[in-house]
C-alpha positions as YAML, in Angstrom:
chain: A
units: angstrom
residues:
- id: 1
  name: MET
  ca: [-18.38, -12.65, 19.75]
- id: 2
  name: LEU
  ca: [-20.14, -9.62, 21.23]
- id: 3
  name: THR
  ca: [-20.29, -9.30, 25.00]
- id: 4
  name: LYS
  ca: [-23.87, -9.19, 26.25]
- id: 5
  name: LYS
  ca: [-25.02, -6.17, 28.18]
- id: 6
  name: TYR
  ca: [-25.99, -6.74, 31.79]
- id: 7
  name: ALA
  ca: [-29.75, -6.46, 32.21]
- id: 8
  name: ILE
  ca: [-29.61, -4.84, 35.64]
- id: 9
  name: GLN
  ca: [-27.41, -2.06, 34.29]
- id: 10
  name: GLN
  ca: [-30.04, -0.88, 31.81]
- id: 11
  name: THR
  ca: [-32.10, 2.20, 32.63]
- id: 12
  name: GLU
  ca: [-35.76, 2.62, 31.73]
- id: 13
  name: GLU
  ca: [-34.63, 4.72, 28.76]
- id: 14
  name: ASN
  ca: [-32.32, 1.91, 27.63]
- id: 15
  name: TRP
  ca: [-35.20, -0.57, 27.78]
- id: 16
  name: ILE
  ca: [-37.52, 1.76, 25.89]
- id: 17
  name: ASP
  ca: [-34.91, 2.15, 23.14]
- id: 18
  name: TRP
  ca: [-34.43, -1.63, 22.95]
- id: 19
  name: PHE
  ca: [-38.15, -2.37, 22.71]
- id: 20
  name: LEU
  ca: [-38.70, 0.32, 20.07]
- id: 21
  name: ALA
  ca: [-35.80, -1.07, 18.05]
- id: 22
  name: ASN
  ca: [-37.46, -4.48, 18.23]
- id: 23
  name: GLY
  ca: [-40.86, -3.28, 17.03]
- id: 24
  name: GLU
  ca: [-42.51, -3.09, 20.45]
- id: 25
  name: LYS
  ca: [-44.21, -0.26, 22.36]
- id: 26
  name: SER
  ca: [-42.29, 1.96, 24.76]
- id: 27
  name: PHE
  ca: [-44.40, 0.93, 27.80]
- id: 28
  name: ARG
  ca: [-42.62, -2.43, 27.74]
- id: 29
  name: GLY
  ca: [-39.62, -0.71, 29.31]
- id: 30
  name: LYS
  ca: [-41.57, 0.00, 32.49]
- id: 31
  name: GLN
  ca: [-42.92, -3.56, 32.47]
- id: 32
  name: VAL
  ca: [-39.40, -4.98, 32.67]
- id: 33
  name: LEU
  ca: [-38.61, -2.75, 35.65]
- id: 34
  name: GLU
  ca: [-41.82, -3.86, 37.35]
- id: 35
  name: TRP
  ca: [-40.73, -7.49, 36.98]
- id: 36
  name: PHE
  ca: [-37.37, -6.55, 38.52]
- id: 37
  name: TYR
  ca: [-38.38, -4.40, 41.42]
- id: 38
  name: ILE
  ca: [-41.98, -5.28, 42.28]
- id: 39
  name: LYS
  ca: [-42.05, -8.99, 41.48]
- id: 40
  name: GLN
  ca: [-38.30, -9.44, 42.07]
- id: 41
  name: THR
  ca: [-38.00, -11.65, 39.00]
- id: 42
  name: PHE
  ca: [-34.91, -11.47, 36.83]
- id: 43
  name: ASN
  ca: [-35.59, -14.28, 34.37]
- id: 44
  name: PRO
  ca: [-37.29, -13.09, 31.14]
- id: 45
  name: GLU
  ca: [-38.89, -16.52, 30.68]
- id: 46
  name: HIS
  ca: [-41.24, -15.49, 33.52]
- id: 47
  name: PHE
  ca: [-42.19, -12.09, 32.06]
- id: 48
  name: THR
  ca: [-45.63, -13.40, 31.14]
- id: 49
  name: ASN
  ca: [-47.06, -10.07, 29.98]
- id: 50
  name: LEU
  ca: [-44.48, -9.94, 27.17]
- id: 51
  name: PRO
  ca: [-44.81, -11.86, 23.88]
- id: 52
  name: LYS
  ca: [-42.92, -15.16, 23.79]
- id: 53
  name: GLN
  ca: [-40.62, -14.12, 20.94]
- id: 54
  name: ILE
  ca: [-39.64, -10.96, 22.82]
- id: 55
  name: ARG
  ca: [-38.88, -12.97, 25.96]
- id: 56
  name: GLU
  ca: [-36.61, -15.22, 23.91]
- id: 57
  name: LYS
  ca: [-34.83, -12.24, 22.40]
- id: 58
  name: LEU
  ca: [-34.36, -10.68, 25.83]
- id: 59
  name: GLN
  ca: [-32.83, -13.95, 27.01]
- id: 60
  name: ASN
  ca: [-30.42, -13.95, 24.08]
- id: 61
  name: ASP
  ca: [-29.51, -10.27, 24.04]
- id: 62
  name: PHE
  ca: [-28.73, -9.70, 27.73]
- id: 63
  name: ASP
  ca: [-26.86, -11.24, 30.63]
- id: 64
  name: TRP
  ca: [-29.39, -11.70, 33.43]
- id: 65
  name: GLY
  ca: [-26.93, -12.36, 36.23]
- id: 66
  name: LEU
  ca: [-27.29, -10.58, 39.57]
- id: 67
  name: PRO
  ca: [-24.68, -9.60, 42.15]
- id: 68
  name: ILE
  ca: [-23.77, -12.65, 44.20]
- id: 69
  name: ILE
  ca: [-23.97, -12.64, 47.98]
- id: 70
  name: ASP
  ca: [-20.38, -13.34, 48.99]
- id: 71
  name: THR
  ca: [-20.80, -13.03, 52.74]
- id: 72
  name: ILE
  ca: [-23.51, -12.14, 55.24]
- id: 73
  name: LEU
  ca: [-22.21, -10.99, 58.60]
- id: 74
  name: PRO
  ca: [-24.94, -10.90, 61.28]
- id: 75
  name: SER
  ca: [-24.47, -8.39, 64.09]
- id: 76
  name: SER
  ca: [-25.46, -8.91, 67.71]
- id: 77
  name: ASP
  ca: [-27.97, -6.05, 67.26]
- id: 78
  name: GLU
  ca: [-29.82, -8.00, 64.50]
- id: 79
  name: SER
  ca: [-28.52, -5.88, 61.66]
- id: 80
  name: GLU
  ca: [-26.62, -7.58, 58.84]
- id: 81
  name: LYS
  ca: [-23.80, -6.58, 56.56]
- id: 82
  name: ILE
  ca: [-24.23, -8.08, 53.10]
- id: 83
  name: LEU
  ca: [-21.09, -8.23, 50.97]
- id: 84
  name: LEU
  ca: [-21.96, -8.43, 47.28]
- id: 85
  name: LYS
  ca: [-19.73, -9.64, 44.46]
- id: 86
  name: LEU
  ca: [-20.54, -7.72, 41.28]
- id: 87
  name: HIS
  ca: [-20.46, -9.08, 37.73]
- id: 88
  name: ASP
  ca: [-16.87, -7.90, 37.18]
- id: 89
  name: GLY
  ca: [-15.50, -9.44, 40.38]
- id: 90
  name: LEU
  ca: [-15.53, -6.19, 42.38]
- id: 91
  name: PHE
  ca: [-17.27, -5.85, 45.75]
- id: 92
  name: ALA
  ca: [-19.78, -3.53, 47.36]
- id: 93
  name: GLU
  ca: [-21.80, -3.91, 50.52]
- id: 94
  name: CYS
  ca: [-25.06, -2.85, 52.09]
- id: 95
  name: VAL
  ca: [-26.32, -2.95, 55.68]
- id: 96
  name: LEU
  ca: [-29.80, -4.22, 56.54]
- id: 97
  name: MET
  ca: [-31.20, -2.81, 59.79]
- id: 98
  name: PRO
  ca: [-34.63, -4.08, 60.82]
- id: 99
  name: SER
  ca: [-36.28, -2.45, 63.81]
- id: 100
  name: GLU
  ca: [-39.73, -2.42, 65.34]
- id: 101
  name: ASN
  ca: [-41.21, 0.39, 63.25]
- id: 102
  name: ARG
  ca: [-39.05, 0.41, 60.12]
- id: 103
  name: VAL
  ca: [-36.57, -1.49, 58.04]
- id: 104
  name: THR
  ca: [-33.63, 0.67, 57.01]
- id: 105
  name: LEU
  ca: [-31.13, -0.26, 54.32]
- id: 106
  name: CYS
  ca: [-27.82, 1.54, 54.02]
- id: 107
  name: VAL
  ca: [-26.80, 1.27, 50.37]
- id: 108
  name: SER
  ca: [-23.49, 1.79, 48.60]
- id: 109
  name: SER
  ca: [-23.15, 3.95, 45.50]
- id: 110
  name: GLN
  ca: [-19.51, 3.28, 44.57]
- id: 111
  name: VAL
  ca: [-16.82, 0.63, 44.88]
- id: 112
  name: GLY
  ca: [-14.59, 2.51, 47.30]
- id: 113
  name: CYS
  ca: [-14.53, 6.30, 47.58]
- id: 114
  name: ARG
  ca: [-12.20, 9.11, 46.59]
- id: 115
  name: MET
  ca: [-13.22, 11.64, 49.26]
- id: 116
  name: ALA
  ca: [-10.46, 10.40, 51.65]
- id: 117
  name: CYS
  ca: [-12.13, 11.55, 54.88]
- id: 118
  name: THR
  ca: [-9.72, 10.77, 57.71]
- id: 119
  name: PHE
  ca: [-12.26, 9.04, 59.98]
- id: 120
  name: CYS
  ca: [-13.69, 6.68, 57.34]
- id: 121
  name: GLN
  ca: [-12.41, 3.25, 56.26]
- id: 122
  name: THR
  ca: [-14.00, 3.45, 52.82]
- id: 123
  name: GLY
  ca: [-12.07, 6.62, 52.06]
- id: 124
  name: LYS
  ca: [-8.81, 4.76, 52.62]
- id: 125
  name: MET
  ca: [-9.67, 2.30, 49.83]
- id: 126
  name: GLY
  ca: [-9.67, 4.85, 47.02]
- id: 127
  name: LEU
  ca: [-12.26, 4.78, 44.23]
- id: 128
  name: THR
  ca: [-12.46, 1.85, 41.81]
- id: 129
  name: ARG
  ca: [-15.71, 2.63, 39.97]
- id: 130
  name: ASN
  ca: [-19.28, 3.87, 40.25]
- id: 131
  name: LEU
  ca: [-22.18, 1.49, 40.77]
- id: 132
  name: THR
  ca: [-24.87, 1.59, 38.10]
- id: 133
  name: THR
  ca: [-28.47, 2.47, 38.91]
- id: 134
  name: GLY
  ca: [-29.37, -1.23, 38.67]
- id: 135
  name: GLU
  ca: [-26.54, -2.28, 41.00]
- id: 136
  name: ILE
  ca: [-27.82, 0.20, 43.58]
- id: 137
  name: LEU
  ca: [-31.42, -0.96, 43.27]
- id: 138
  name: THR
  ca: [-30.61, -4.65, 43.40]
- id: 139
  name: GLN
  ca: [-29.22, -4.05, 46.89]
- id: 140
  name: VAL
  ca: [-32.82, -3.30, 47.87]
- id: 141
  name: VAL
  ca: [-34.12, -6.41, 46.08]
- id: 142
  name: ILE
  ca: [-31.53, -8.60, 47.80]
- id: 143
  name: ALA
  ca: [-32.35, -7.02, 51.19]
- id: 144
  name: ASN
  ca: [-36.07, -7.68, 50.74]
- id: 145
  name: LYS
  ca: [-35.38, -11.30, 49.83]
- id: 146
  name: ARG
  ca: [-33.15, -11.54, 52.90]
- id: 147
  name: LEU
  ca: [-36.01, -10.39, 55.14]
- id: 148
  name: ILE
  ca: [-38.10, -13.27, 53.81]
- id: 149
  name: GLU
  ca: [-35.25, -15.73, 54.42]
- id: 150
  name: ARG
  ca: [-34.97, -14.47, 57.99]
- id: 151
  name: ASN
  ca: [-38.69, -15.07, 58.54]
- id: 152
  name: ILE
  ca: [-39.28, -11.38, 59.16]
- id: 153
  name: LEU
  ca: [-42.74, -11.72, 57.69]
- id: 154
  name: ASN
  ca: [-44.75, -9.00, 55.98]
- id: 155
  name: ARG
  ca: [-41.80, -6.64, 56.14]
- id: 156
  name: SER
  ca: [-39.81, -4.94, 53.42]
- id: 157
  name: VAL
  ca: [-37.32, -2.10, 53.30]
- id: 158
  name: THR
  ca: [-39.06, 1.15, 54.27]
- id: 159
  name: ASN
  ca: [-36.13, 3.55, 54.56]
- id: 160
  name: ILE
  ca: [-33.09, 3.99, 52.32]
- id: 161
  name: VAL
  ca: [-29.97, 5.88, 53.35]
- id: 162
  name: PHE
  ca: [-27.21, 6.48, 50.81]
- id: 163
  name: MET
  ca: [-24.54, 6.23, 53.49]
- id: 164
  name: GLY
  ca: [-22.69, 3.09, 52.43]
- id: 165
  name: MET
  ca: [-19.52, 2.88, 50.39]
- id: 166
  name: GLY
  ca: [-18.89, 5.93, 48.22]
- id: 167
  name: GLU
  ca: [-19.88, 9.57, 47.87]
- id: 168
  name: PRO
  ca: [-23.38, 9.44, 46.34]
- id: 169
  name: LEU
  ca: [-23.18, 12.80, 44.58]
- id: 170
  name: ASP
  ca: [-19.89, 11.76, 42.97]
- id: 171
  name: ASN
  ca: [-22.06, 9.22, 41.11]
- id: 172
  name: TYR
  ca: [-24.83, 11.70, 40.47]
- id: 173
  name: ASP
  ca: [-26.75, 10.31, 37.50]
- id: 174
  name: ASN
  ca: [-26.91, 6.73, 38.77]
- id: 175
  name: VAL
  ca: [-27.89, 7.78, 42.29]
- id: 176
  name: VAL
  ca: [-30.63, 10.10, 41.02]
- id: 177
  name: GLY
  ca: [-31.87, 7.34, 38.72]
- id: 178
  name: ALA
  ca: [-32.02, 4.94, 41.67]
- id: 179
  name: CYS
  ca: [-33.83, 7.49, 43.85]
- id: 180
  name: LYS
  ca: [-36.43, 8.12, 41.16]
- id: 181
  name: ALA
  ca: [-37.17, 4.38, 41.02]
- id: 182
  name: LEU
  ca: [-37.29, 4.16, 44.82]
- id: 183
  name: ILE
  ca: [-39.97, 6.85, 45.11]
- id: 184
  name: ASP
  ca: [-41.85, 5.80, 41.96]
- id: 185
  name: PRO
  ca: [-45.26, 4.54, 43.18]
- id: 186
  name: LYS
  ca: [-45.28, 1.97, 40.35]
- id: 187
  name: LEU
  ca: [-41.89, 0.55, 41.37]
- id: 188
  name: PHE
  ca: [-40.61, 0.59, 44.97]
- id: 189
  name: GLY
  ca: [-43.13, 3.17, 46.12]
- id: 190
  name: LEU
  ca: [-41.14, 4.54, 49.06]
- id: 191
  name: SER
  ca: [-41.94, 7.89, 50.62]
- id: 192
  name: LYS
  ca: [-39.69, 10.71, 49.42]
- id: 193
  name: HIS
  ca: [-39.11, 11.55, 53.08]
- id: 194
  name: LYS
  ca: [-37.69, 8.07, 53.69]
- id: 195
  name: VAL
  ca: [-34.97, 8.19, 51.04]
- id: 196
  name: THR
  ca: [-31.93, 10.10, 52.28]
- id: 197
  name: VAL
  ca: [-28.93, 11.09, 50.18]
- id: 198
  name: SER
  ca: [-25.83, 11.91, 52.21]
- id: 199
  name: THR
  ca: [-22.95, 13.97, 50.87]
- id: 200
  name: SER
  ca: [-19.62, 15.29, 52.09]
- id: 201
  name: GLY
  ca: [-20.37, 18.55, 50.29]
- id: 202
  name: LEU
  ca: [-20.24, 18.52, 46.47]
- id: 203
  name: LEU
  ca: [-21.96, 21.86, 46.10]
- id: 204
  name: PRO
  ca: [-22.85, 21.95, 42.38]
- id: 205
  name: GLN
  ca: [-24.43, 18.52, 42.73]
- id: 206
  name: ILE
  ca: [-26.32, 19.58, 45.88]
- id: 207
  name: GLU
  ca: [-27.80, 22.51, 43.95]
- id: 208
  name: GLN
  ca: [-28.77, 20.21, 41.09]
- id: 209
  name: LEU
  ca: [-30.25, 17.62, 43.46]
- id: 210
  name: GLY
  ca: [-32.56, 20.27, 44.87]
- id: 211
  name: LYS
  ca: [-33.90, 20.86, 41.36]
- id: 212
  name: ASP
  ca: [-34.07, 17.22, 40.28]
- id: 213
  name: LEU
  ca: [-35.31, 15.21, 43.22]
- id: 214
  name: PRO
  ca: [-37.56, 15.64, 46.29]
- id: 215
  name: VAL
  ca: [-35.64, 13.42, 48.72]
- id: 216
  name: ALA
  ca: [-34.11, 14.07, 52.13]
- id: 217
  name: LEU
  ca: [-30.61, 15.56, 52.25]
- id: 218
  name: ALA
  ca: [-27.93, 14.79, 54.82]
- id: 219
  name: ILE
  ca: [-24.63, 16.66, 55.06]
- id: 220
  name: SER
  ca: [-21.58, 14.85, 56.38]
- id: 221
  name: LEU
  ca: [-20.21, 17.84, 58.34]
- id: 222
  name: HIS
  ca: [-18.21, 16.77, 61.43]
- id: 223
  name: THR
  ca: [-16.85, 20.22, 62.25]
- id: 224
  name: ALA
  ca: [-17.84, 23.81, 61.56]
- id: 225
  name: ASP
  ca: [-14.23, 24.98, 61.60]
- id: 226
  name: ASN
  ca: [-13.00, 25.55, 58.05]
- id: 227
  name: GLU
  ca: [-9.33, 24.78, 58.65]
- id: 228
  name: GLN
  ca: [-10.09, 21.67, 60.65]
- id: 229
  name: ARG
  ca: [-12.68, 20.43, 58.17]
- id: 230
  name: SER
  ca: [-10.17, 20.77, 55.34]
- id: 231
  name: GLN
  ca: [-7.81, 18.52, 57.31]
- id: 232
  name: MET
  ca: [-10.51, 15.96, 58.07]
- id: 233
  name: MET
  ca: [-12.35, 16.17, 54.73]
- id: 234
  name: PRO
  ca: [-10.28, 17.24, 51.70]
- id: 235
  name: ILE
  ca: [-13.45, 18.24, 49.79]
- id: 236
  name: ASN
  ca: [-13.61, 21.31, 52.06]
- id: 237
  name: LYS
  ca: [-10.50, 22.70, 50.34]
- id: 238
  name: LYS
  ca: [-12.57, 22.97, 47.16]
- id: 239
  name: TYR
  ca: [-15.92, 23.92, 48.68]
- id: 240
  name: SER
  ca: [-15.66, 25.88, 51.92]
- id: 241
  name: LEU
  ca: [-18.19, 26.04, 54.73]
- id: 242
  name: GLU
  ca: [-19.15, 29.57, 53.69]
- id: 243
  name: GLN
  ca: [-19.93, 28.38, 50.18]
- id: 244
  name: MET
  ca: [-21.85, 25.40, 51.55]
- id: 245
  name: LYS
  ca: [-23.95, 27.65, 53.79]
- id: 246
  name: GLN
  ca: [-25.06, 29.77, 50.82]
- id: 247
  name: VAL
  ca: [-26.06, 26.69, 48.84]
- id: 248
  name: LEU
  ca: [-27.98, 25.19, 51.76]
- id: 249
  name: LEU
  ca: [-29.84, 28.43, 52.50]
- id: 250
  name: ASN
  ca: [-31.37, 28.09, 49.03]
- id: 251
  name: TYR
  ca: [-31.96, 24.33, 49.17]
- id: 252
  name: PRO
  ca: [-35.63, 23.22, 48.98]
- id: 253
  name: VAL
  ca: [-36.10, 21.39, 52.27]
- id: 254
  name: GLN
  ca: [-38.14, 18.18, 51.99]
- id: 255
  name: THR
  ca: [-38.59, 17.01, 55.59]
- id: 256
  name: ARG
  ca: [-40.11, 18.60, 58.68]
- id: 257
  name: HIS
  ca: [-36.75, 18.82, 60.46]
- id: 258
  name: GLY
  ca: [-35.00, 20.28, 57.42]
- id: 259
  name: ILE
  ca: [-31.50, 19.22, 56.49]
- id: 260
  name: THR
  ca: [-29.75, 16.57, 58.58]
- id: 261
  name: PHE
  ca: [-26.14, 17.18, 59.55]
- id: 262
  name: GLU
  ca: [-24.02, 14.19, 60.51]
- id: 263
  name: TYR
  ca: [-21.41, 14.91, 63.14]
- id: 264
  name: VAL
  ca: [-19.00, 12.14, 64.13]
- id: 265
  name: MET
  ca: [-17.90, 12.84, 67.69]
- id: 266
  name: ILE
  ca: [-14.14, 12.28, 68.07]
- id: 267
  name: GLN
  ca: [-12.66, 12.69, 71.52]
- id: 268
  name: GLY
  ca: [-10.40, 15.73, 71.81]
- id: 269
  name: VAL
  ca: [-10.81, 16.56, 68.12]
- id: 270
  name: ASN
  ca: [-14.21, 18.13, 67.41]
- id: 271
  name: ASP
  ca: [-16.20, 17.75, 70.64]
- id: 272
  name: SER
  ca: [-15.40, 20.85, 72.71]
- id: 273
  name: LEU
  ca: [-17.82, 23.59, 73.68]
- id: 274
  name: GLN
  ca: [-15.96, 25.85, 71.27]
- id: 275
  name: HIS
  ca: [-16.76, 23.41, 68.46]
- id: 276
  name: ALA
  ca: [-20.42, 23.42, 69.53]
- id: 277
  name: LYS
  ca: [-20.49, 27.24, 69.40]
- id: 278
  name: LYS
  ca: [-19.04, 27.25, 65.87]
- id: 279
  name: LEU
  ca: [-21.61, 24.64, 64.84]
- id: 280
  name: VAL
  ca: [-24.49, 26.75, 66.17]
- id: 281
  name: LYS
  ca: [-23.16, 29.78, 64.31]
- id: 282
  name: PHE
  ca: [-22.89, 27.79, 61.07]
- id: 283
  name: LEU
  ca: [-26.44, 26.46, 61.42]
- id: 284
  name: HIS
  ca: [-27.99, 29.87, 62.09]
- id: 285
  name: GLY
  ca: [-30.73, 30.51, 59.54]
- id: 286
  name: LEU
  ca: [-30.95, 26.85, 58.48]
- id: 287
  name: LYS
  ca: [-33.73, 24.45, 59.38]
- id: 288
  name: ALA
  ca: [-31.58, 21.62, 60.66]
- id: 289
  name: LYS
  ca: [-31.15, 18.56, 62.81]
- id: 290
  name: VAL
  ca: [-27.73, 17.29, 63.93]
- id: 291
  name: ASN
  ca: [-27.10, 13.58, 64.37]
- id: 292
  name: LEU
  ca: [-24.28, 13.13, 66.88]
- id: 293
  name: ILE
  ca: [-22.49, 9.90, 66.00]
- id: 294
  name: PRO
  ca: [-19.86, 8.49, 68.38]
- id: 295
  name: MET
  ca: [-16.73, 7.66, 66.40]
- id: 296
  name: ASN
  ca: [-16.77, 4.00, 65.41]
- id: 297
  name: PRO
  ca: [-13.36, 2.35, 65.84]
- id: 298
  name: HIS
  ca: [-11.64, 0.66, 62.92]
- id: 299
  name: PRO
  ca: [-8.11, -0.32, 61.94]
- id: 300
  name: GLY
  ca: [-6.36, 2.66, 60.43]
- id: 301
  name: ALA
  ca: [-8.27, 5.17, 62.58]
- id: 302
  name: ALA
  ca: [-5.01, 6.07, 64.37]
- id: 303
  name: ASN
  ca: [-5.86, 7.48, 67.81]
- id: 304
  name: MET
  ca: [-9.39, 8.58, 66.96]
- id: 305
  name: VAL
  ca: [-11.87, 7.31, 69.54]
- id: 306
  name: ALA
  ca: [-15.44, 8.20, 70.47]
- id: 307
  name: THR
  ca: [-16.16, 11.17, 72.70]
- id: 308
  name: ASP
  ca: [-16.99, 10.08, 76.24]
- id: 309
  name: PHE
  ca: [-20.62, 10.16, 77.34]
- id: 310
  name: GLU
  ca: [-20.38, 13.18, 79.62]
- id: 311
  name: GLN
  ca: [-18.70, 15.41, 77.03]
- id: 312
  name: MET
  ca: [-21.20, 14.29, 74.43]
- id: 313
  name: ARG
  ca: [-24.04, 15.23, 76.79]
- id: 314
  name: ILE
  ca: [-22.57, 18.73, 77.28]
- id: 315
  name: PHE
  ca: [-22.21, 19.19, 73.51]
- id: 316
  name: GLN
  ca: [-25.73, 17.92, 72.91]
- id: 317
  name: LYS
  ca: [-27.24, 20.17, 75.61]
- id: 318
  name: TYR
  ca: [-25.57, 23.26, 74.15]
- id: 319
  name: LEU
  ca: [-27.28, 22.57, 70.82]
- id: 320
  name: ALA
  ca: [-30.62, 21.62, 72.37]
- id: 321
  name: ASP
  ca: [-30.68, 24.80, 74.49]
- id: 322
  name: ARG
  ca: [-30.51, 26.71, 71.22]
- id: 323
  name: SER
  ca: [-33.42, 24.78, 69.69]
- id: 324
  name: ILE
  ca: [-31.26, 22.54, 67.52]
- id: 325
  name: PRO
  ca: [-32.38, 18.88, 67.73]
- id: 326
  name: ALA
  ca: [-29.26, 16.79, 68.32]
- id: 327
  name: PRO
  ca: [-30.02, 13.11, 68.95]
- id: 328
  name: VAL
  ca: [-27.12, 10.76, 69.63]
- id: 329
  name: ARG
  ca: [-27.09, 8.02, 66.99]
- id: 330
  name: TYR
  ca: [-25.25, 4.88, 68.00]
- id: 331
  name: SER
  ca: [-24.39, 3.07, 64.79]
- id: 332
  name: ARG
  ca: [-25.61, -0.48, 64.34]
- id: 333
  name: GLY
  ca: [-23.41, -3.32, 63.17]
- id: 334
  name: GLN
  ca: [-20.22, -2.15, 64.88]
- id: 335
  name: ASP
  ca: [-19.13, -5.70, 65.68]
- id: 336
  name: VAL
  ca: [-19.12, -6.71, 62.00]
- id: 337
  name: SER
  ca: [-17.54, -3.56, 60.56]
- id: 338
  name: ALA
  ca: [-20.92, -2.34, 59.29]
- id: 339
  name: ALA
  ca: [-21.28, 0.91, 61.22]
- id: 340
  name: CYS
  ca: [-20.88, 4.50, 60.06]
- id: 341
  name: GLY
  ca: [-17.36, 4.93, 58.65]
- id: 342
  name: GLN
  ca: [-16.51, 1.22, 58.88]
- id: 343
  name: LEU
  ca: [-17.49, -0.16, 55.47]
- id: 344
  name: ALA
  ca: [-14.53, -1.55, 53.55]
- id: 345
  name: ALA
  ca: [-15.79, -4.75, 51.84]
- id: 346
  name: LYS
  ca: [-14.52, -6.94, 54.66]
- id: 347
  name: ARG
  ca: [-15.26, -10.59, 55.32]
- id: 348
  name: LYS
  ca: [-15.43, -12.00, 58.85]
- id: 349
  name: ASP
  ca: [-11.74, -12.87, 59.13]
- id: 350
  name: GLU
  ca: [-10.71, -9.42, 57.82]
- id: 351
  name: ILE
  ca: [-12.54, -7.14, 60.25]
- id: 352
  name: ASN
  ca: [-9.37, -6.25, 62.17]
- id: 353
  name: LEU
  ca: [-7.21, -5.72, 59.09]
- id: 354
  name: PRO
  ca: [-6.37, -2.22, 57.83]
- id: 355
  name: PRO
  ca: [-8.67, -1.13, 54.97]
- id: 356
  name: ARG
  ca: [-5.78, -0.76, 52.51]
- id: 357
  name: THR
  ca: [-4.77, -4.37, 53.16]
- id: 358
  name: VAL
  ca: [-8.32, -5.53, 52.41]
- id: 359
  name: ALA
  ca: [-8.51, -3.33, 49.32]
- id: 360
  name: LEU
  ca: [-5.30, -4.93, 48.01]
- id: 361
  name: ALA
  ca: [-6.68, -8.41, 48.72]
- id: 362
  name: ARG
  ca: [-9.85, -7.58, 46.75]
- id: 363
  name: ARG
  ca: [-7.70, -6.22, 43.93]
- id: 364
  name: ARG
  ca: [-5.67, -9.44, 43.76]
- id: 365
  name: GLU
  ca: [-8.89, -11.49, 43.63]
- id: 366
  name: TYR
  ca: [-10.19, -9.25, 40.86]
- id: 367
  name: LEU
  ca: [-7.02, -9.61, 38.76]
- id: 368
  name: ALA
  ca: [-6.92, -13.38, 39.32]
- id: 369
  name: GLU
  ca: [-10.48, -13.68, 37.98]
- id: 370
  name: LYS
  ca: [-9.58, -11.59, 34.96]
- id: 371
  name: VAL
  ca: [-6.72, -13.97, 34.16]
- id: 372
  name: LYS
  ca: [-9.11, -16.95, 34.37]
- id: 373
  name: GLN
  ca: [-11.46, -15.29, 31.91]
...
């Protein structure tokens, strides 16, 4: 017996090929995606603009299951962490952050991550697999449905940040495919300025992204000292700050503030005036904004804690005095392990457990399900 393909994992090209092979026109491929992402319908019986026999064949040829919401953890700041169980028993999560003027969704692009940044829980999990384009986009569908359930009327996700689990550019094709759907006026219709792809610094992929996609770029930087960055972020051993600077000087900027640089402020590690001076030197010639993010605590973070307010103010002022915007961004969802650097597929009773312990627990669940099958 052949295993059915999962419908949400099919790209528009896949759908076009399927319809052509079944004697239909290629535009049917876009129609299926419109049912998914505009009408949020994943049952082919309801695809009323398709012939009945084609709907029946779609039902028979594909598995129409969606990721299951395993856990929703509401934060005291009204954000929510949504833990999703994927079709193969693995987990990914997204963070829904409604506010007065926007609704931001932080999406995951991988199950785990192989970048191994020292300050990040996800990096301590290791990489299990990439998410497909459909698995990324269904996070948005699920978030929009969640807004309705919460009675947040007439609101939908307006801003997407690829800052959840995983290194987005390590899953390049699926992330670009998702971004194209997000800014497609016939699908999600989001502004290209409101879709942000964050990366730790995969330089060939950054160059390619600039050619392929007009979305906002964020660089996970955290220090402008080469030796220190290599210790904090192993990717820097392969692609140095000097190499990154050359790539970014040629990057086609998409937003009025240019490229965003994320800088996690860790007390006594990267928050001195000397660090600020090196950062200013690195940014010279770049149109840039720096988001200063106080280190979010998590098990396994050793002695890393957030920079105190006064030192952060000094650091911020040094940048501002040199015409570099440097807002302090306090991460939402800290109390439910949903903040920047905290995502590790944790349920409520696991928030205080080390990320490796949780990763092993998820692995045991995954293997147990495989045995049942």
